[in-house]
Short mmCIF file of C-alpha atoms in Angstrom, two decimals:
data_model
loop_
_atom_site.label_atom_id
_atom_site.label_comp_id
_atom_site.label_asym_id
_atom_site.label_seq_id
_atom_site.Cartn_x
_atom_site.Cartn_y
_atom_site.Cartn_z
CA MET A 1 -20.78 20.89 16.32
CA LEU A 2 -17.68 20.00 18.42
CA ALA A 3 -15.40 22.80 17.25
CA PRO A 4 -14.50 25.33 19.98
CA GLU A 5 -16.11 28.25 18.11
CA MET A 6 -19.35 26.36 17.66
CA GLN A 7 -19.45 25.42 21.35
CA LEU A 8 -18.96 29.08 22.21
CA LEU A 9 -21.85 29.98 19.91
CA LEU A 10 -24.13 27.39 21.50
CA GLY A 11 -23.28 28.74 24.95
CA LEU A 12 -24.04 32.33 23.90
CA ILE A 13 -27.41 31.62 22.33
CA ALA A 14 -28.48 29.83 25.51
CA ASP A 15 -28.46 33.31 27.14
CA THR A 16 -31.97 34.78 27.04
CA ALA A 17 -30.42 38.20 26.31
CA ILE A 18 -29.32 36.93 22.90
CA HIS A 19 -32.07 37.24 20.35
CA GLY A 20 -30.35 36.28 17.07
CA VAL A 21 -27.15 35.43 15.19
CA VAL A 22 -26.00 37.54 12.22
CA THR A 23 -23.96 35.90 9.47
CA ARG A 24 -23.04 36.74 5.90
CA GLU A 25 -24.44 33.56 4.36
CA PHE A 26 -26.09 30.34 5.54
CA SER A 27 -23.02 28.21 4.78
CA ARG A 28 -21.08 30.19 7.47
CA LEU A 29 -23.41 28.65 10.02
CA MET A 30 -23.16 25.06 8.85
CA ARG A 31 -22.19 22.76 6.00
CA PRO A 32 -23.50 19.47 7.32
CA GLU A 33 -21.45 16.31 6.70
CA ASN A 34 -24.12 13.97 8.15
CA PHE A 35 -27.66 14.13 9.47
CA SER A 36 -26.52 14.52 13.12
CA ASP A 37 -25.27 18.03 12.27
CA TYR A 38 -28.91 19.11 11.78
CA ALA A 39 -29.22 19.08 15.61
CA LEU A 40 -27.79 22.63 15.43
CA LEU A 41 -31.11 23.84 13.98
CA GLN A 42 -32.97 22.35 16.91
CA ARG A 43 -30.72 24.26 19.30
CA PHE A 44 -31.81 27.48 17.57
CA VAL A 45 -35.42 26.42 18.04
CA ASP A 46 -34.94 25.54 21.72
CA THR A 47 -33.35 28.90 22.50
CA ASN A 48 -35.73 30.98 20.35
CA THR A 49 -32.79 32.28 18.34
CA VAL A 50 -33.26 33.82 14.85
CA LEU A 51 -30.69 33.58 12.11
CA TYR A 52 -30.18 36.97 10.35
CA LEU A 53 -28.95 36.85 6.71
CA PRO A 54 -28.52 39.64 4.11
CA ASP A 55 -31.65 38.37 2.32
CA GLY A 56 -33.75 38.31 5.48
CA PRO A 57 -34.11 36.53 8.83
CA ILE A 58 -34.97 32.85 9.31
CA ASP A 59 -36.90 31.74 12.38
CA PHE A 60 -36.43 27.98 12.51
CA ALA A 61 -39.42 27.65 14.83
CA SER A 62 -41.80 29.05 12.19
CA LYS A 63 -43.47 27.05 9.41
CA THR A 64 -41.37 28.73 6.76
CA GLY A 65 -38.15 28.27 8.81
CA ARG A 66 -38.87 24.52 9.22
CA ILE A 67 -38.80 24.21 5.45
CA LEU A 68 -36.08 26.75 4.53
CA GLY A 69 -33.66 25.77 7.32
CA PRO A 70 -33.08 22.09 6.44
CA LEU A 71 -33.26 22.91 2.70
CA ARG A 72 -30.59 25.59 2.84
CA ALA A 73 -28.47 23.41 5.15
CA ALA A 74 -28.70 20.54 2.60
CA LEU A 75 -27.64 22.89 -0.21
CA ALA A 76 -24.68 24.11 1.86
CA GLY A 77 -23.71 20.51 2.47
CA VAL A 78 -23.81 19.67 -1.22
CA GLU A 79 -21.79 22.78 -1.98
CA ARG A 80 -19.14 21.54 0.44
CA ILE A 81 -19.00 18.18 -1.28
CA GLU A 82 -18.63 19.81 -4.69
CA MET A 83 -15.81 22.05 -3.44
CA LEU A 84 -13.94 19.03 -2.01
CA GLU A 85 -14.33 17.12 -5.26
CA LYS A 86 -12.98 20.04 -7.28
CA ILE A 87 -10.04 20.48 -4.93
CA TRP A 88 -9.28 16.74 -5.02
CA GLY A 89 -9.50 16.66 -8.84
CA ALA A 90 -7.12 19.61 -9.16
CA LYS A 91 -4.65 18.03 -6.74
CA GLU A 92 -4.79 14.68 -8.56
CA GLU A 93 -4.18 16.38 -11.90
CA LYS A 94 -1.17 18.16 -10.45
CA ARG A 95 0.22 14.96 -8.94
CA SER A 96 -0.21 13.08 -12.20
CA ALA A 97 1.76 15.83 -13.95
CA GLY A 98 4.62 15.40 -11.53
CA GLY A 99 3.81 18.40 -9.36
CA PHE A 100 3.41 18.76 -5.60
CA ALA A 101 -0.02 19.57 -4.19
CA GLN A 102 0.61 19.53 -0.44
CA SER A 103 2.40 21.39 2.33
CA ALA A 104 6.18 21.28 2.58
CA VAL A 105 5.83 19.25 5.77
CA CYS A 106 4.67 16.31 3.62
CA LEU A 107 7.91 16.17 1.62
CA PRO A 108 9.92 12.98 2.04
CA TYR A 109 13.16 13.02 4.08
CA GLY A 110 15.96 14.62 2.08
CA VAL A 111 13.69 15.68 -0.78
CA GLY A 112 12.69 19.19 -1.80
CA TYR A 113 10.35 20.80 -4.30
CA ASP A 114 9.88 24.26 -5.77
CA ARG A 115 8.47 25.64 -9.00
CA GLU A 116 11.86 26.58 -10.46
CA ARG A 117 13.84 23.36 -9.84
CA GLY A 118 10.95 20.95 -9.38
CA TRP A 119 11.77 17.80 -7.40
CA HIS A 120 15.34 17.56 -6.10
CA TYR A 121 17.42 15.98 -3.36
CA THR A 122 18.53 18.20 -0.47
CA ALA A 123 21.66 18.02 1.63
CA ALA A 124 19.95 15.60 4.03
CA ALA A 125 19.68 13.05 1.19
CA VAL A 126 23.32 12.12 1.85
CA LYS A 127 22.14 10.48 5.08
CA VAL A 128 19.47 8.52 3.20
CA GLU A 129 22.07 7.26 0.72
CA GLU A 130 24.28 6.20 3.60
CA ALA A 131 21.28 4.52 5.27
CA PHE A 132 20.73 2.39 2.23
CA ARG A 133 24.39 1.46 2.12
CA LEU A 134 24.39 0.49 5.79
CA LEU A 135 21.17 -1.52 5.44
CA LEU A 136 22.70 -3.51 2.55
CA ALA A 137 25.80 -3.99 4.68
CA GLY A 138 23.67 -5.57 7.44
CA TYR A 139 23.34 -2.78 10.01
CA SER A 140 20.33 -2.74 12.29
CA TYR A 141 17.31 -0.44 12.19
CA THR A 142 18.51 1.10 15.44
CA HIS A 143 21.79 2.21 13.85
CA LEU A 144 19.93 3.68 10.86
CA ALA A 145 17.46 5.44 13.15
CA ARG A 146 20.31 7.19 14.97
CA LEU A 147 21.85 8.20 11.65
CA LEU A 148 18.62 9.73 10.28
CA GLY A 149 17.29 11.03 13.58
CA VAL A 150 13.96 9.25 13.22
CA THR A 151 12.16 6.34 14.80
CA ILE A 152 12.57 2.72 13.63
CA PRO A 153 9.15 2.76 11.89
CA GLY A 154 10.35 6.00 10.25
CA VAL A 155 13.42 4.19 8.94
CA ARG A 156 11.27 1.55 7.26
CA LYS A 157 9.08 4.25 5.77
CA ILE A 158 12.06 6.07 4.34
CA ILE A 159 13.69 2.95 2.93
CA SER A 160 10.40 1.93 1.29
CA ASN A 161 9.90 5.27 -0.54
CA GLN A 162 10.54 4.95 -4.28
CA ILE A 163 11.27 8.71 -4.51
CA TYR A 164 14.91 7.83 -3.91
CA THR A 165 14.94 5.89 -7.25
CA GLY A 166 13.61 9.06 -8.97
CA TRP A 167 10.00 7.86 -9.10
CA ARG A 168 7.09 9.26 -7.11
CA VAL A 169 4.56 6.57 -6.40
CA ILE A 170 1.29 7.47 -4.65
CA ASP A 171 -0.61 4.29 -3.73
CA GLU A 172 -2.46 5.54 -0.68
CA ARG A 173 -5.05 8.18 0.10
CA ARG A 174 -7.11 9.42 3.04
CA ASP A 175 -10.31 7.42 3.54
CA PRO A 176 -13.17 9.69 2.37
CA SER A 177 -15.97 7.55 3.85
CA PRO A 178 -18.13 9.05 6.64
CA ALA A 179 -17.13 6.25 9.03
CA ALA A 180 -13.48 7.32 8.75
CA ARG A 181 -14.04 10.76 10.21
CA ARG A 182 -11.81 11.46 13.20
CA THR A 183 -12.12 14.21 15.80
CA ARG A 184 -9.23 15.64 17.80
CA HIS A 185 -9.40 16.29 21.54
CA ASP A 186 -10.21 19.98 20.87
CA GLY A 187 -13.22 19.06 18.73
CA ARG A 188 -11.68 19.92 15.36
CA GLN A 189 -11.49 17.42 12.55
CA GLY A 190 -8.50 15.05 12.79
CA ASP A 191 -6.54 13.19 10.11
CA ARG A 192 -8.49 10.41 8.48
CA PRO A 193 -6.79 7.01 8.27
CA LYS A 194 -4.96 6.09 5.04
CA ILE A 195 -6.22 3.35 2.74
CA LYS A 196 -4.73 1.70 -0.37
CA ARG A 197 -5.76 3.14 -3.69
CA ALA A 198 -7.37 1.05 -6.35
CA ALA A 199 -4.86 -0.18 -8.94
CA GLU A 200 -6.20 2.21 -11.59
CA ASP A 201 -5.85 5.21 -9.21
CA VAL A 202 -2.16 4.63 -8.33
CA ILE A 203 0.02 7.50 -9.55
CA ARG A 204 3.55 6.65 -10.73
CA VAL A 205 5.63 9.48 -12.22
CA GLN A 206 9.37 9.86 -12.71
CA VAL A 207 10.21 13.21 -11.15
CA ILE A 208 14.04 13.03 -10.71
CA SER A 209 16.19 11.92 -13.62
CA THR A 210 19.28 11.01 -11.52
CA PRO A 211 18.26 8.67 -8.70
CA LEU A 212 19.84 8.69 -5.29
CA VAL A 213 19.69 4.89 -5.10
CA SER A 214 19.98 2.49 -8.02
CA PRO A 215 16.90 0.34 -8.79
CA ALA A 216 18.89 -2.84 -8.03
CA ASN A 217 19.96 -1.59 -4.57
CA PHE A 218 16.46 -0.33 -3.81
CA LEU A 219 14.97 -3.73 -4.77
CA ARG A 220 17.55 -5.47 -2.60
CA ALA A 221 16.71 -3.19 0.30
CA GLN A 222 12.99 -4.03 -0.05
CA GLU A 223 13.86 -7.73 0.02
CA ILE A 224 15.80 -7.28 3.22
CA LEU A 225 12.92 -5.31 4.80
CA ALA A 226 10.48 -8.01 3.84
CA ALA A 227 12.74 -10.81 5.11
CA ARG A 228 13.35 -9.02 8.40
CA ARG A 229 9.64 -8.43 8.79
CA ARG A 230 8.97 -12.10 8.15
CA LEU A 231 11.56 -13.21 10.66
CA ASN A 232 10.57 -10.60 13.21
CA ALA A 233 14.22 -9.71 13.66
CA ARG A 234 15.01 -7.91 16.92
CA THR A 235 16.18 -4.27 16.70
CA ARG A 236 15.80 -3.04 20.28
CA SER A 237 18.80 -1.79 22.13
CA GLU A 238 19.66 -3.89 25.17
CA GLY A 239 22.47 -3.89 27.66
CA GLU A 240 25.16 -6.48 27.03
CA ARG A 241 24.45 -8.61 23.95
CA ARG A 242 25.93 -12.09 23.97
CA TYR A 243 23.73 -13.97 21.54
CA THR A 244 24.76 -14.11 17.85
CA TYR A 245 21.77 -15.77 16.24
CA ASN A 246 18.81 -14.33 18.10
CA GLY A 247 16.10 -13.25 15.65
CA PHE A 248 17.32 -15.69 12.97
CA LEU A 249 16.26 -18.98 14.55
CA SER A 250 13.00 -20.84 14.31
CA CYS A 251 11.97 -24.11 15.88
CA ALA A 252 12.30 -27.12 13.57
CA CYS A 253 9.51 -28.94 15.44
CA CYS A 254 6.72 -26.35 15.61
CA GLY A 255 8.01 -23.45 13.51
CA ALA A 256 7.80 -20.88 16.35
CA LEU A 257 10.45 -18.27 16.96
CA VAL A 258 13.40 -19.29 19.12
CA TYR A 259 13.93 -16.90 22.02
CA THR A 260 16.98 -16.26 24.20
CA HIS A 261 16.86 -17.06 27.88
CA HIS A 262 19.32 -16.79 30.81
CA ARG A 263 19.04 -19.27 33.67
CA ARG A 264 22.49 -19.84 35.23
CA ALA A 265 23.71 -19.96 31.65
CA ASP A 266 22.71 -18.55 28.22
CA TYR A 267 20.14 -20.62 26.37
CA TYR A 268 18.04 -20.60 23.18
CA ILE A 269 14.48 -21.79 23.77
CA CYS A 270 11.46 -22.26 21.51
CA LYS A 271 8.57 -19.87 22.09
CA GLY A 272 6.20 -22.84 21.98
CA ARG A 273 8.05 -24.38 24.87
CA LYS A 274 8.63 -21.25 26.92
CA LEU A 275 5.33 -19.42 26.59
CA LEU A 276 2.74 -21.68 24.97
CA ASN A 277 3.69 -25.08 26.45
CA THR A 278 2.92 -26.69 23.06
CA CYS A 279 6.45 -27.81 22.07
CA GLN A 280 8.79 -30.38 23.60
CA THR A 281 12.02 -28.92 22.19
CA HIS A 282 14.74 -28.76 24.86
CA TYR A 283 16.67 -25.70 26.00
CA MET A 284 19.85 -25.28 23.93
CA ARG A 285 22.99 -23.80 25.46
CA ARG A 286 24.41 -20.87 23.61
CA ASP A 287 28.03 -21.98 24.09
CA LEU A 288 27.17 -25.30 22.36
CA LEU A 289 24.84 -24.15 19.60
CA ASP A 290 26.72 -21.01 18.44
CA PRO A 291 29.89 -22.90 17.41
CA LYS A 292 27.79 -25.41 15.52
CA LEU A 293 26.07 -22.64 13.59
CA ASP A 294 29.43 -20.89 13.04
CA GLU A 295 30.71 -24.07 11.37
CA LEU A 296 27.64 -24.22 9.16
CA PHE A 297 28.27 -20.76 7.79
CA ALA A 298 32.08 -20.91 7.70
CA ALA A 299 32.61 -24.38 6.23
CA ARG A 300 29.58 -26.09 4.79
CA LEU A 301 28.47 -23.18 2.62
CA ARG A 302 31.88 -23.40 0.84
CA ASP A 303 31.05 -26.74 -0.75
CA ILE A 304 31.48 -26.38 -4.57
CA ARG A 305 28.88 -29.12 -5.19
CA LEU A 306 26.33 -26.96 -3.37
CA TRP A 307 27.04 -24.00 -5.62
CA HIS A 308 26.47 -25.99 -8.84
CA ALA A 309 23.25 -27.57 -7.54
CA LEU A 310 21.96 -24.24 -6.26
CA ALA A 311 22.77 -22.37 -9.50
CA ALA A 312 20.93 -24.98 -11.52
CA ASP A 313 17.91 -24.83 -9.19
CA VAL A 314 17.71 -20.99 -9.33
CA THR A 315 17.93 -21.06 -13.16
CA ARG A 316 15.28 -23.74 -13.41
CA ARG A 317 12.86 -21.86 -11.13
CA ALA A 318 13.49 -18.57 -12.99
CA GLN A 319 12.71 -20.16 -16.34
CA ALA A 320 9.65 -22.00 -15.00
CA GLY A 321 8.24 -18.92 -13.33
CA ASP A 322 9.08 -16.43 -16.06
CA GLN A 323 6.08 -14.82 -17.68
CA LYS A 324 6.68 -12.48 -20.60
CA PRO A 325 5.43 -8.88 -20.26
CA GLU A 326 3.68 -9.26 -23.62
CA GLN A 327 1.47 -12.00 -22.26
CA LEU A 328 0.49 -9.89 -19.27
CA THR A 329 -0.18 -6.86 -21.48
CA ASP A 330 -2.45 -8.95 -23.73
CA GLU A 331 -4.31 -10.26 -20.71
CA LEU A 332 -4.69 -6.71 -19.40
CA ASN A 333 -6.17 -5.53 -22.70
CA ARG A 334 -8.59 -8.43 -22.82
CA MET A 335 -9.91 -7.74 -19.31
CA GLU A 336 -10.27 -4.01 -20.02
CA THR A 337 -12.33 -4.90 -23.08
CA ARG A 338 -14.52 -7.21 -20.92
CA ARG A 339 -14.97 -4.36 -18.45
CA ALA A 340 -16.08 -1.98 -21.23
CA ARG A 341 -18.60 -4.59 -22.50
CA VAL A 342 -20.13 -4.91 -19.03
CA LEU A 343 -20.61 -1.12 -18.83
CA ASP A 344 -22.11 -1.08 -22.30
CA ALA A 345 -24.59 -3.81 -21.29
CA TYR A 346 -25.63 -1.78 -18.27
CA PHE A 347 -26.10 1.44 -20.24
CA ASP A 348 -28.18 -0.50 -22.84
CA GLY A 349 -30.45 -1.84 -20.08
CA ILE A 350 -29.42 -5.45 -20.56
CA ILE A 351 -28.21 -5.92 -16.96
CA ASP A 352 -29.23 -4.18 -13.75
CA ILE A 353 -26.97 -2.31 -11.34
CA ALA A 354 -26.53 -5.23 -8.98
CA GLU A 355 -25.28 -7.52 -11.74
CA ARG A 356 -23.14 -4.78 -13.14
CA ASP A 357 -21.43 -4.27 -9.76
CA GLU A 358 -20.90 -7.98 -9.26
CA ARG A 359 -19.28 -8.45 -12.67
CA LEU A 360 -17.13 -5.33 -12.29
CA ARG A 361 -15.99 -6.48 -8.85
CA LYS A 362 -14.63 -9.74 -10.27
CA ILE A 363 -13.03 -8.08 -13.28
CA ASP A 364 -11.44 -5.32 -11.20
CA GLY A 365 -9.94 -7.91 -8.89
CA GLU A 366 -8.31 -9.66 -11.86
CA LEU A 367 -7.21 -6.37 -13.34
CA SER A 368 -5.53 -5.41 -10.08
CA ALA A 369 -3.65 -8.70 -9.95
CA VAL A 370 -2.43 -8.38 -13.54
CA ARG A 371 -1.36 -4.76 -13.10
CA THR A 372 0.57 -5.66 -9.99
CA ALA A 373 2.33 -8.52 -11.78
CA LEU A 374 3.10 -6.29 -14.79
CA SER A 375 4.55 -3.50 -12.65
CA SER A 376 6.77 -5.86 -10.62
CA ILE A 377 7.99 -8.11 -13.45
CA ARG A 378 11.69 -8.00 -14.12
CA PRO A 379 14.00 -10.07 -16.34
CA PRO A 380 14.90 -13.43 -14.81
CA GLU A 381 18.29 -13.41 -13.12
CA HIS A 382 20.49 -16.49 -13.41
CA LEU A 383 23.19 -17.25 -10.84
CA SER A 384 26.31 -19.03 -11.91
CA PRO A 385 28.45 -21.18 -9.63
CA ALA A 386 31.13 -18.46 -9.85
CA ALA A 387 28.66 -15.83 -8.67
CA LEU A 388 27.57 -18.04 -5.78
CA ALA A 389 31.18 -18.69 -4.88
CA GLU A 390 31.77 -14.92 -4.71
CA PHE A 391 28.56 -14.48 -2.63
CA PHE A 392 29.54 -17.21 -0.09
CA GLU A 393 33.14 -16.01 0.05
CA GLN A 394 32.08 -13.46 2.63
CA PHE A 395 31.56 -16.34 5.08
CA ASP A 396 35.18 -17.57 4.80
CA ASP A 397 36.31 -16.03 8.08
CA PHE A 398 32.93 -16.20 9.77
CA ALA A 399 34.06 -18.35 12.68
CA ILE A 400 36.72 -15.84 13.79
CA LEU A 401 34.65 -12.68 13.39
CA GLN A 402 33.43 -10.70 16.37
CA ARG A 403 29.75 -10.95 17.33
CA THR A 404 28.87 -7.50 15.90
CA GLN A 405 30.57 -8.39 12.61
CA LYS A 406 28.68 -11.69 12.43
CA ARG A 407 25.40 -9.90 13.14
CA ALA A 408 26.07 -7.41 10.36
CA LEU A 409 26.71 -10.17 7.87
CA LEU A 410 23.65 -12.13 8.99
CA SER A 411 21.47 -9.03 8.76
CA ALA A 412 22.61 -8.49 5.14
CA THR A 413 21.67 -12.06 4.08
CA VAL A 414 18.72 -12.46 6.53
CA PRO A 415 19.01 -16.20 7.20
CA GLU A 416 16.21 -18.29 8.69
CA ILE A 417 17.67 -21.26 10.56
CA SER A 418 15.46 -24.13 11.61
CA VAL A 419 16.90 -25.87 14.68
CA ALA A 420 15.70 -28.13 17.47
CA ASN A 421 17.66 -30.00 20.13
CA TYR A 422 20.96 -28.84 18.57
CA VAL A 423 20.01 -30.31 15.19
CA VAL A 424 19.90 -27.83 12.27
CA THR A 425 17.28 -29.09 9.81
CA GLY A 426 16.97 -26.14 7.41
CA LEU A 427 18.64 -22.93 6.29
CA SER A 428 17.19 -20.18 4.09
CA LEU A 429 19.32 -17.29 2.81
CA LEU A 430 18.50 -14.18 0.70
CA LEU A 431 20.55 -14.55 -2.48
CA PRO A 432 21.78 -11.64 -4.66
CA CYS A 433 19.00 -12.22 -7.20
CA GLY A 434 16.32 -11.98 -4.48
CA ASP A 435 15.58 -15.71 -4.42
CA ASN A 436 15.71 -17.68 -1.21
CA PHE A 437 18.34 -20.38 -0.95
CA THR A 438 16.85 -23.18 1.12
CA ARG A 439 18.83 -26.16 2.27
CA THR A 440 17.32 -28.83 4.49
CA ASP A 441 18.78 -31.75 6.37
CA THR A 442 21.98 -29.82 7.07
CA ASP A 443 22.80 -31.93 10.04
CA SER A 444 21.52 -34.98 11.82
CA SER A 445 23.63 -35.39 14.95
CA PRO A 446 23.68 -33.26 18.10
CA PRO A 447 26.97 -32.13 19.59
CA ARG A 448 28.40 -33.77 22.60
CA ALA A 449 27.96 -31.70 25.75
#
């Protein structure tokens, strides 16, 4: 009804000189998506307009027209639904086979597809490979956005796409519900919002045999993205940057983010104190806190006793949390059998539709959790003291590095530092195996001003 052509038609039939509308078939007039679309038939009645079809005219104001009009409109609407279902089924079949069922504009950055070569990386993929390398080296989203020529949200979208490991994973779809319908400013149908697919509808196909990024580097990149998202690390370009640890500090008293603030001097200040007035943590001068944090990274992380204790803790947690894939597979098979029994009970008339839906809802929730765990499981990684020594070796010259070099190193390990009143009470780092190294009570005395 809101499309420009339909508005033009409604304006024309309002003219008393117009007696009727000629069309090839009824569906060219309307294929209603909801009952509000039937208002078009009333407009024909109000303007005394007749619809002329090859099999004869329909006067919607007549007794016969009042029956045939809504009936043929309903049939046209059902025909539209059937066409959409067939198109969707064909596209899903093509996607599951590793094909491409969309326009070229939907191709990922640096990825191409054609019938002869199939999926392949284009020349622009070199930039994506470099973006992954820079992210792992600690560069900011802003730097990566300039390299790729996209926005910062676009950078995160590119880095999160598994196509660069050779796998095409489709875990979203357009919301098909009537409530999700969107209309553009010109009246035409807009893009529907995306929703997550059910676990059983997720498509995962290997389409490129030689990946652009190794699975290990891709997983490490996802861990950095998640850690930065959790810490709300700052990526905006500003004028002169003087603060080294902004975006990596949280208040040890209330847990809020620690902001930067300039008032005659450079300070770090808890968000709870500055904005919410819920925290009593004092302002901390940058020229006093930064050297203290530099010492923490340059000296205290080089303690060999810390490496041995940390390696033992990581190994213990990996062994305690390890769950064999065979156990998950057996659990998945058992739940699928339970689901089949519920459906059999419904078809045999033992349970009604409400009880069927309730049981299936619970089972599907458990199935989704097990499938997610099974798809993400990986062999436990054990860190040795030697590996930790190599990891922490990068902090040897931390105290003498320039601010940009320190920020790059911090961005690669994504630390979360708990501090209040110049006292550092906790430190969390992203280790090579993806675990978080957490050390508390790192200090107990404030520096002398």
